[in-house]
Coordinates of C-alpha atoms and ligand atoms in Angstrom, one line a residue:
X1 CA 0.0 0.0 0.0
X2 CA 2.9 2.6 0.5
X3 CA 3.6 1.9 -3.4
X4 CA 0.4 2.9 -4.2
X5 CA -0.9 6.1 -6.0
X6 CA -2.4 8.6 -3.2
X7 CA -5.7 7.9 -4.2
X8 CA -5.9 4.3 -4.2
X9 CA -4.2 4.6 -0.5
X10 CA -7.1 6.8 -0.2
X11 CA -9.6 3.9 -0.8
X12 CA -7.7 1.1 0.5
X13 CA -5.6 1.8 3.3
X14 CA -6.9 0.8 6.7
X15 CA -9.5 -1.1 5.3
X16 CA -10.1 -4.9 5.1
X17 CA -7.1 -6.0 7.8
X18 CA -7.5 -9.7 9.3
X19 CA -10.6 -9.8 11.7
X20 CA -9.2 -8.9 15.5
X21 CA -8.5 -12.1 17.6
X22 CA -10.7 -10.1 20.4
X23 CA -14.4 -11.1 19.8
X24 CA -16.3 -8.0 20.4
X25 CA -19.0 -8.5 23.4
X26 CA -21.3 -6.6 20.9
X27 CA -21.4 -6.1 17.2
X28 CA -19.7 -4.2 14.5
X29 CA -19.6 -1.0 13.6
X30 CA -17.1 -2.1 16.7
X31 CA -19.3 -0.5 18.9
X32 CA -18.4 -2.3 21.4
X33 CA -16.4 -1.3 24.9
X34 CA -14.5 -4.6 25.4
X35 CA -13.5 -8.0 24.2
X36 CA -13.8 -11.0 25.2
X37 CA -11.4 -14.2 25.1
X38 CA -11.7 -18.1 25.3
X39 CA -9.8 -17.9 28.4
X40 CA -8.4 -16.2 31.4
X41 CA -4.9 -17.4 30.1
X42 CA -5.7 -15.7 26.9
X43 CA -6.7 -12.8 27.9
X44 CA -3.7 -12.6 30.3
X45 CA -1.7 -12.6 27.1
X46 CA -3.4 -9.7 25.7
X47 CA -2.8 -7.9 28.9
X48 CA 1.0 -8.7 28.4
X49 CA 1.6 -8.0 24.7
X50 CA 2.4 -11.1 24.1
X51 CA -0.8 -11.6 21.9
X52 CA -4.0 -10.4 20.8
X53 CA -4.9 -6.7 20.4
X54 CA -7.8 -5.5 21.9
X55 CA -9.6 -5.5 25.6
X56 CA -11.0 -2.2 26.1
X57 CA -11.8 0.6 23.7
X58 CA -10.1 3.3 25.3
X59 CA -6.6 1.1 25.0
X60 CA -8.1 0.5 21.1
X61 CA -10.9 -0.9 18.9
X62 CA -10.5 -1.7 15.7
X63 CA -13.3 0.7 13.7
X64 CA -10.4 3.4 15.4
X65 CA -7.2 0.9 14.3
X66 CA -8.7 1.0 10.5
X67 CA -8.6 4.9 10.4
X68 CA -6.1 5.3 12.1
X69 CA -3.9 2.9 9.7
X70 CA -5.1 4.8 6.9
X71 CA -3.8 8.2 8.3
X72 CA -0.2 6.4 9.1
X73 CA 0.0 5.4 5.1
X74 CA -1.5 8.8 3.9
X75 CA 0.6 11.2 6.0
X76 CA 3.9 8.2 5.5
X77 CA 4.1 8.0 9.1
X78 CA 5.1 5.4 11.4
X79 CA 2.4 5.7 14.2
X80 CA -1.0 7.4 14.3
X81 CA -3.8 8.1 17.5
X82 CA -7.0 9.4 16.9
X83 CA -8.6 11.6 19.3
X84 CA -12.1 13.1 20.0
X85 CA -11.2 16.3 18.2
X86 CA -8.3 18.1 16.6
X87 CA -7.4 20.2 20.0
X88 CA -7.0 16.5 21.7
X89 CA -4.9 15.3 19.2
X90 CA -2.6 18.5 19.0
X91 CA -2.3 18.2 22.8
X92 CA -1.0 14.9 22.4
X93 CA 1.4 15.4 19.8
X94 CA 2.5 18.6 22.4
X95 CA 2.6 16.1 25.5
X96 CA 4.9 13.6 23.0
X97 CA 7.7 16.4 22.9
X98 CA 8.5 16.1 26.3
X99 CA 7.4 19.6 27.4
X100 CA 8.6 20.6 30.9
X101 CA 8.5 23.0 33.5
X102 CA 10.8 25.8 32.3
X103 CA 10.7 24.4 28.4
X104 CA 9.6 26.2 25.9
X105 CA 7.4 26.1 22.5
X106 CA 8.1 28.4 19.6
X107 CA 4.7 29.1 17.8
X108 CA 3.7 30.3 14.5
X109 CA 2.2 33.6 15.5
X110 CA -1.0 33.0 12.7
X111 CA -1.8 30.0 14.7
X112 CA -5.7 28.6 15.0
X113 CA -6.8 30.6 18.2
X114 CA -7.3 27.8 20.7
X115 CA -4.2 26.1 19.8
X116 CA -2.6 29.3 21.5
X117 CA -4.7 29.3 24.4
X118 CA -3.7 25.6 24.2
X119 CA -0.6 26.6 24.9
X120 CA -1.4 29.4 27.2
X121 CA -3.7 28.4 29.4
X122 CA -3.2 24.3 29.8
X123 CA 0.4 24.0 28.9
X124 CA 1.4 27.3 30.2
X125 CA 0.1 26.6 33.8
X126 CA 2.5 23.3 34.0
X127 CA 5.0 26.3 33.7
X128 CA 5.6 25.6 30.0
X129 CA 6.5 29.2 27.8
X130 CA 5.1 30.2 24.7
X131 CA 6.9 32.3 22.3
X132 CA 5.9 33.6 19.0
X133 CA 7.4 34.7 15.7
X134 CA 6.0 34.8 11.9
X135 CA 6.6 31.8 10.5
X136 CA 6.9 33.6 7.2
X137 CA 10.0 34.9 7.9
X138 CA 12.6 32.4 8.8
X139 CA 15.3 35.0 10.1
X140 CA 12.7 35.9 12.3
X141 CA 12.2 32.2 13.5
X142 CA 16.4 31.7 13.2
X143 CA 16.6 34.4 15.9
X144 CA 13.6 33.9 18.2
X145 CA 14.5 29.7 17.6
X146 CA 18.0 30.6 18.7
X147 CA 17.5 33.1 21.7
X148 CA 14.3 31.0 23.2
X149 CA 16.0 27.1 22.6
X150 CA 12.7 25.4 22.2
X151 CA 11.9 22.1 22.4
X152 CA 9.2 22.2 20.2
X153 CA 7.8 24.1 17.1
X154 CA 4.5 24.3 16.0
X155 CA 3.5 25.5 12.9
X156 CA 0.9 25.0 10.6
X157 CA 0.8 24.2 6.6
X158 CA -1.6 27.2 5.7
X159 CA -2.3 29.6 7.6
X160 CA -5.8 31.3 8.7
X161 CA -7.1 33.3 7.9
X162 CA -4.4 34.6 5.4
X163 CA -3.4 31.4 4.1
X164 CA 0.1 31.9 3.9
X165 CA 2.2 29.1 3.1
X166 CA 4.7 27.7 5.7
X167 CA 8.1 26.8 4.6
X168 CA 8.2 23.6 6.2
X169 CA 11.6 22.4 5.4
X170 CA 13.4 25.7 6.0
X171 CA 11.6 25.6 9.6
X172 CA 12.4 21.9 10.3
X173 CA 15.6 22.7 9.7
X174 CA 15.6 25.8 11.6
X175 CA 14.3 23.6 14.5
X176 CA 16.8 20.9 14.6
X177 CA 20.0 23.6 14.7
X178 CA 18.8 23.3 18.3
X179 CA 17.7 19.5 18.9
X180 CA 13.5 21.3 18.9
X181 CA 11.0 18.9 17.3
X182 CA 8.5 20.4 14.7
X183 CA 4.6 19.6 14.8
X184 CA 2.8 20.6 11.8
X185 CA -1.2 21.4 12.0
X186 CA -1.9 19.8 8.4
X187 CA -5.8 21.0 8.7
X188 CA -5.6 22.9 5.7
X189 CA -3.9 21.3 3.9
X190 CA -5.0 17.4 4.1
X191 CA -2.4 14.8 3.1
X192 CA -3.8 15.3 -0.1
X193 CA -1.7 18.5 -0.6
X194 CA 1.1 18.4 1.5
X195 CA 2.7 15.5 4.1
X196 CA 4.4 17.3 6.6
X197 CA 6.3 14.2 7.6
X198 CA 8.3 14.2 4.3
X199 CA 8.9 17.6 4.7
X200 CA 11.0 17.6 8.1
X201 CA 8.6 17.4 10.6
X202 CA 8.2 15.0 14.1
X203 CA 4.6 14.9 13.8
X204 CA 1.6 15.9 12.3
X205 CA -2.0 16.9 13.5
X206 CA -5.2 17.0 12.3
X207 CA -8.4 18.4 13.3
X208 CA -10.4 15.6 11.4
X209 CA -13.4 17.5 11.4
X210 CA -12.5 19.1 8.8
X211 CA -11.3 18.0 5.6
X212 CA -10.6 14.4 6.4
X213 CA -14.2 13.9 7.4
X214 CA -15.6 16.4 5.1
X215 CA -19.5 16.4 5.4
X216 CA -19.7 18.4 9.0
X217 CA -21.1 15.3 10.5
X218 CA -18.4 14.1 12.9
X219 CA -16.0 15.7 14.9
X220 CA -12.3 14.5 15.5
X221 CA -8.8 14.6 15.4
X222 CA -5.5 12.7 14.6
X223 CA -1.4 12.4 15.3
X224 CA 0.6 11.1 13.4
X225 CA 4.2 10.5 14.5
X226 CA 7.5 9.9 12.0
X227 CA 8.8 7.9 14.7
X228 CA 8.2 4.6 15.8
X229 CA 9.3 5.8 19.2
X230 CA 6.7 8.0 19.9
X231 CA 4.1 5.8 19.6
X232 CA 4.2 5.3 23.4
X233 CA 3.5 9.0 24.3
X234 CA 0.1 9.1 21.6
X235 CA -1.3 6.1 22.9
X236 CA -0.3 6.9 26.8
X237 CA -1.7 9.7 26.8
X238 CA -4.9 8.5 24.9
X239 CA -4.8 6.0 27.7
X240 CA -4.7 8.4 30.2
X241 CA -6.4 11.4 29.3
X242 CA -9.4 8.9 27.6
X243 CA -10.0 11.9 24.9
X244 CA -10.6 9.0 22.4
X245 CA -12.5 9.5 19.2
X246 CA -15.8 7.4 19.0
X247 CA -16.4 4.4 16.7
X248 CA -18.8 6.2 15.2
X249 CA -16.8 9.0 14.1
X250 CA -14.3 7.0 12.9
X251 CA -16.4 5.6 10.8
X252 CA -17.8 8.5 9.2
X253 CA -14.1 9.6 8.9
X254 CA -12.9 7.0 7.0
X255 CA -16.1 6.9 5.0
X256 CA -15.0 10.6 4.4
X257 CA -11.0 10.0 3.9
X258 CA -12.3 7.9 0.2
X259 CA -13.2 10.8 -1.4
X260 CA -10.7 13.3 -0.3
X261 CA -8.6 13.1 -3.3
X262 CA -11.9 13.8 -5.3
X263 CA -13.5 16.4 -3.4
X264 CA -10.1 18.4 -2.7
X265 CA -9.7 18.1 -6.7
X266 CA -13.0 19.9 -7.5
X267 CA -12.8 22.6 -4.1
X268 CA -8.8 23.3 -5.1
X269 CA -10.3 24.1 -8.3
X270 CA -13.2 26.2 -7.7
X271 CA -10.8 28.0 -5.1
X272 CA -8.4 29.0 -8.0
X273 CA -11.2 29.9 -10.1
X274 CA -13.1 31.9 -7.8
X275 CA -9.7 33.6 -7.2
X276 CA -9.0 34.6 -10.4
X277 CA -12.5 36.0 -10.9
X278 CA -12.6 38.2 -8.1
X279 CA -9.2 39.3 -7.1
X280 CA -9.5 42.7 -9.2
X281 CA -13.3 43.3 -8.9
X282 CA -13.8 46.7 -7.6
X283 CA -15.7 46.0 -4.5
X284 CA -12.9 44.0 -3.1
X285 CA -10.3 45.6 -1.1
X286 CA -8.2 42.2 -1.8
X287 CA -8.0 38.4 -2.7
X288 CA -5.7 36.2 -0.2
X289 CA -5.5 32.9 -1.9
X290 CA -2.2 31.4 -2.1
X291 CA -1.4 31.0 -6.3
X292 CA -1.8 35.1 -5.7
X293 CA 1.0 35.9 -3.1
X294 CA 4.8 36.6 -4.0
X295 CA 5.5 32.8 -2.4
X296 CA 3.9 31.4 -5.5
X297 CA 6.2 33.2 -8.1
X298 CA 9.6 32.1 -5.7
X299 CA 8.6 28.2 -6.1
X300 CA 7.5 27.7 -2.6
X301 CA 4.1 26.8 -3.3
X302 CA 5.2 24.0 -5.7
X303 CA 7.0 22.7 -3.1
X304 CA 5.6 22.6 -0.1
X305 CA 1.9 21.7 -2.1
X306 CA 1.2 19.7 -4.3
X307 CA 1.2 20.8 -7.7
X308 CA -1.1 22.4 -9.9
X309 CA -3.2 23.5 -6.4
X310 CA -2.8 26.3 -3.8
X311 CA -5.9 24.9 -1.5
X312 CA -10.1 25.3 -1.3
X313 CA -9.6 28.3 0.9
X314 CA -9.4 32.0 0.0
X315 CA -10.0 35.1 1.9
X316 CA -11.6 38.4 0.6
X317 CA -11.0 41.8 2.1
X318 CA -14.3 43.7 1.7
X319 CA -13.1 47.9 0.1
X320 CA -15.3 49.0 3.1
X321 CA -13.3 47.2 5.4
X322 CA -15.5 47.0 8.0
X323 CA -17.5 44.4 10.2
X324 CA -21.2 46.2 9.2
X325 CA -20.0 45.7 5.3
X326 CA -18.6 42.2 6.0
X327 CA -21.8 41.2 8.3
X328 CA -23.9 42.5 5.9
X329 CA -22.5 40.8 2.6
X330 CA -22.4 37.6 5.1
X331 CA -26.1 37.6 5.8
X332 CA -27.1 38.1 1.8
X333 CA -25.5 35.0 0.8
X334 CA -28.1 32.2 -0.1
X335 CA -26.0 29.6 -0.8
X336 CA -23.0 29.8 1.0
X337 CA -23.5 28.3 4.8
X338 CA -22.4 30.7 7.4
X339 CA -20.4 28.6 9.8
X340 CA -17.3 28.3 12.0
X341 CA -15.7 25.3 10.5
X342 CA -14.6 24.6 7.0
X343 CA -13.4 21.6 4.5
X344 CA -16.8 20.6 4.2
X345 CA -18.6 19.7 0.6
X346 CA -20.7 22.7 0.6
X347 CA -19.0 26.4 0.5
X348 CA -18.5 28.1 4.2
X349 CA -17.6 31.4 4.7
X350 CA -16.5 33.0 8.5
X351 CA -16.0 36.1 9.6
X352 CA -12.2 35.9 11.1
X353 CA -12.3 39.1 13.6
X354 CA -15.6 38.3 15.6
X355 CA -14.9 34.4 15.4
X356 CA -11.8 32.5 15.3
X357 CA -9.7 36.3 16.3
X358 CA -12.4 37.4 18.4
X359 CA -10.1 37.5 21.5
X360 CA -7.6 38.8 19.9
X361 CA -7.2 42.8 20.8
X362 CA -8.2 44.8 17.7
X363 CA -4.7 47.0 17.9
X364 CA -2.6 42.9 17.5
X365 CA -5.6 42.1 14.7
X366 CA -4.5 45.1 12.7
X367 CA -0.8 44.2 12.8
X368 CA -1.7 40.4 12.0
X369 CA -3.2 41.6 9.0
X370 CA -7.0 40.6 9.8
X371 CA -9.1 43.4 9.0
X372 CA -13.0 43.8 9.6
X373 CA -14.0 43.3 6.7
X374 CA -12.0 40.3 5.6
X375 CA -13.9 37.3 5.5
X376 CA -12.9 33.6 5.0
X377 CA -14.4 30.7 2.3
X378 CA -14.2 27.5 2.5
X379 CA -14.9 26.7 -1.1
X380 CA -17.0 23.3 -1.6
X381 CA -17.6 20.9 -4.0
X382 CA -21.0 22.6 -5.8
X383 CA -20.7 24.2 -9.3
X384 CA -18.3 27.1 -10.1
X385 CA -21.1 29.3 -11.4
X386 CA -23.5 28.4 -8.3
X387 CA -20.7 30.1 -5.8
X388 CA -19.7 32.4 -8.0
X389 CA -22.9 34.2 -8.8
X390 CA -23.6 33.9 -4.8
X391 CA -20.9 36.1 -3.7
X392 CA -21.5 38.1 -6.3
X393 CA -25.0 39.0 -5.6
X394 CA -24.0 39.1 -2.4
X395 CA -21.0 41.7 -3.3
X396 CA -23.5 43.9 -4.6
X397 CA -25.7 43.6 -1.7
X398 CA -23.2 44.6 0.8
X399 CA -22.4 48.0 -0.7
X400 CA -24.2 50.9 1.3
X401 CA -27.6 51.3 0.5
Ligands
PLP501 C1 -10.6 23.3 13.7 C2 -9.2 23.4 13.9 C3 -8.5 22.8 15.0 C4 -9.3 22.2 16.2 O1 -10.0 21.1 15.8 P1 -11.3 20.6 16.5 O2 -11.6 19.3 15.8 O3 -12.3 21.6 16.4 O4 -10.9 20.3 17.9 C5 -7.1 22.9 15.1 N1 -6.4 23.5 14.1 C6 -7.0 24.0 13.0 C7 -6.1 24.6 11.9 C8 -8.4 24.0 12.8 O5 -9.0 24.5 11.7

């Protein structure tokens, strides 16, 4: 299966592996809490490692083992654990560094808001510092990397809500001048556009709500490590923490994971095309979509994604570049869904400054580049025209009356 083409891994992987040696103690969809064994001696194997995989669900259940197989082959891994949600499985890839009283993590400062108060408020209070620097500018992340000696780095593929492209080699390597591990929020991005892994870093994280699931029906999340080593620390603390995803989820997740390749396809395209349409119409102040920015024209694009795309996202700053004009071009649209989430078949738009930057101060919003009136799409899988003419009508709507 690691041969294979991305999309057949997308079909196959994790999928059709030898029936468990646990009976479950209630049927498949493996909905099922424990296993049972012929005997007590059996059963003491299990316990021992000596045979057998599962017991109990929280130490793993097979529905969970299938997806989470198919994200080890997809993201060319060595060890994945899948979590309730994306900010359980980027806790667990932070608690797999090794973070310590007095230690430090070196952040992308674009990052997803409650990954920082991830950082702030539950790893911050086991004395752990957070420090951050623009991840676009690697002098930047040289200098802050070598004056704050992290352990870990945290970056993510694209960012939000102005979808800049990291550089993920440059920062791996960045990282390792000082021994730091790099973990990589891939949400973005999917392994259907970038694997992080291949590209220098320890360990990748998804928020599997998202793309990888893909119809807003489930909600979870998923670490992959490049090391076989640091399996122990994803499954201990999956153990221990019990923030494991349901069977049920999984299963919608990798019912989802099949049609990535084609879904990402058609919303990658629309993105570009929706793009180019609208990135010198008069009403817009600006079009952030990656193919757009300088990093496209210096090659970095090409490499870090894969080619021909530059992602289903793209953020439009309104000319009046204010919440009332951005709330009120949000309310006209009749097509496109209103929501705080994204990578989902149908097209989603959010309003970055009152959601996802809400409690960020508006003076630190203005230097981050997030205006009022900029507001973020998720671009789905319907036809280009469909969208197309919907934030159009919608455009014209928002001007003043
Ligand atoms: C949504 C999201 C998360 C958090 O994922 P949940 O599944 O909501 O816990 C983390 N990072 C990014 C980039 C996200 O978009």
């Amino acid at each position: 299966m690691t041969k294979s083409g991305l999309s057949t891994q997308l079909v196959h992987a994790g999928e059709r592996k030898q029936a468990p040696e646990g009976r479950p103690v209630a049927t498949p969809i493996y909905a099922s809490s424990a296993f049972t064994y012929d005997s007590m001696e059996e059963v003491d194997k299990v316990f021992s490692g000596e045979a057998g995989d599962y017991v109990y669900t929280r130490y793993g259940n097979p529905t969970i083992a299938a997806l989470e197989d198919a994200l080890t082959t997809l993201e060319a891994g060595t060890a994945a654990c899948a979590y309730g949600s994306g900010m359980a499985a980027l806790h667990a890839a932070l608690f797999a560094c090794e973070l310590a009283p007095g230690s430090t993590v070196l952040a992308s400062q674009d990052l997803y808001g409650a990954s920082f108060d991830l950082l702030h408020k539950v790893f911050g209070a086991a004395g752990v510092k957070t420090v951050t620097a623009d991840f676009n500018d690697l002098e930047a992340v040289r200098a802050k990397t070598l004056a704050s000696q992290p352990t870990a780095l945290l970056a993510e593929t694209i960012s939000n809500p102005l979808l800049k492209v990291c550089d993920l080699e440059a920062v791996s390597a960045i990282g390792k001048e000082v021994g730091a591990r790099l973990i990589v929020d891939n949400t973005f991005a999917s392994p259907f556009l970038c694997r992080p892994l291949s590209q220098g870093a320890d360990f990748v994280v998804h928020s599997a709500t998202k793309y990888l699931g893909g119809h807003a029906d489930a909600m979870g999340g998923v670490a992959v490590a490049k090391q076989e080593h640091d399996r122990l620390a994803l499954v201990g603390i999956m153990k221990l923490a019990g923030g494991i995803l349901s069977v049920w989820e999984a299963h919608q997740i990798l019912r989802g994971l099949k049609t990535l390749g084609l879904r990402l396809e058609r919303q990658c395209d629309n993105a570009r095309q929706l793009a180019g349409h609208f990135k010198d119409d008069p009403r817009l102040a600006r079009v952030h979509y990656p193919s757009l920015s300088p990093q496209a024209s210096s090659g970095l694009l090409a490499r870090v994604l894969r080619p021909p795309h530059a992602g289903a996202l793209l953020s439009i700053e309104l000319k009046d570049n204010s919440k009332d004009a951005a709330f009120r071009f949000m309310n006209a649209l009749d097509l496109c869904v209103r929501l705080t989430s994204l990578g989902d078949v149908f097209t989603g738009v959010s309003h970055s400054a009152s959601s996802s930057h809400r409690e960020v101060s508006p003076a630190q919003r203005k230097r981050l580049g997030i205006h009022d009136g900029l507001v973020r799409i998720s671009v789905g899988i319907e036809d280009f025209a469909d969208i197309r003419d919907d934030i159009d009508q919608a455009l014209t709507k928002s001007l003043r009356p």
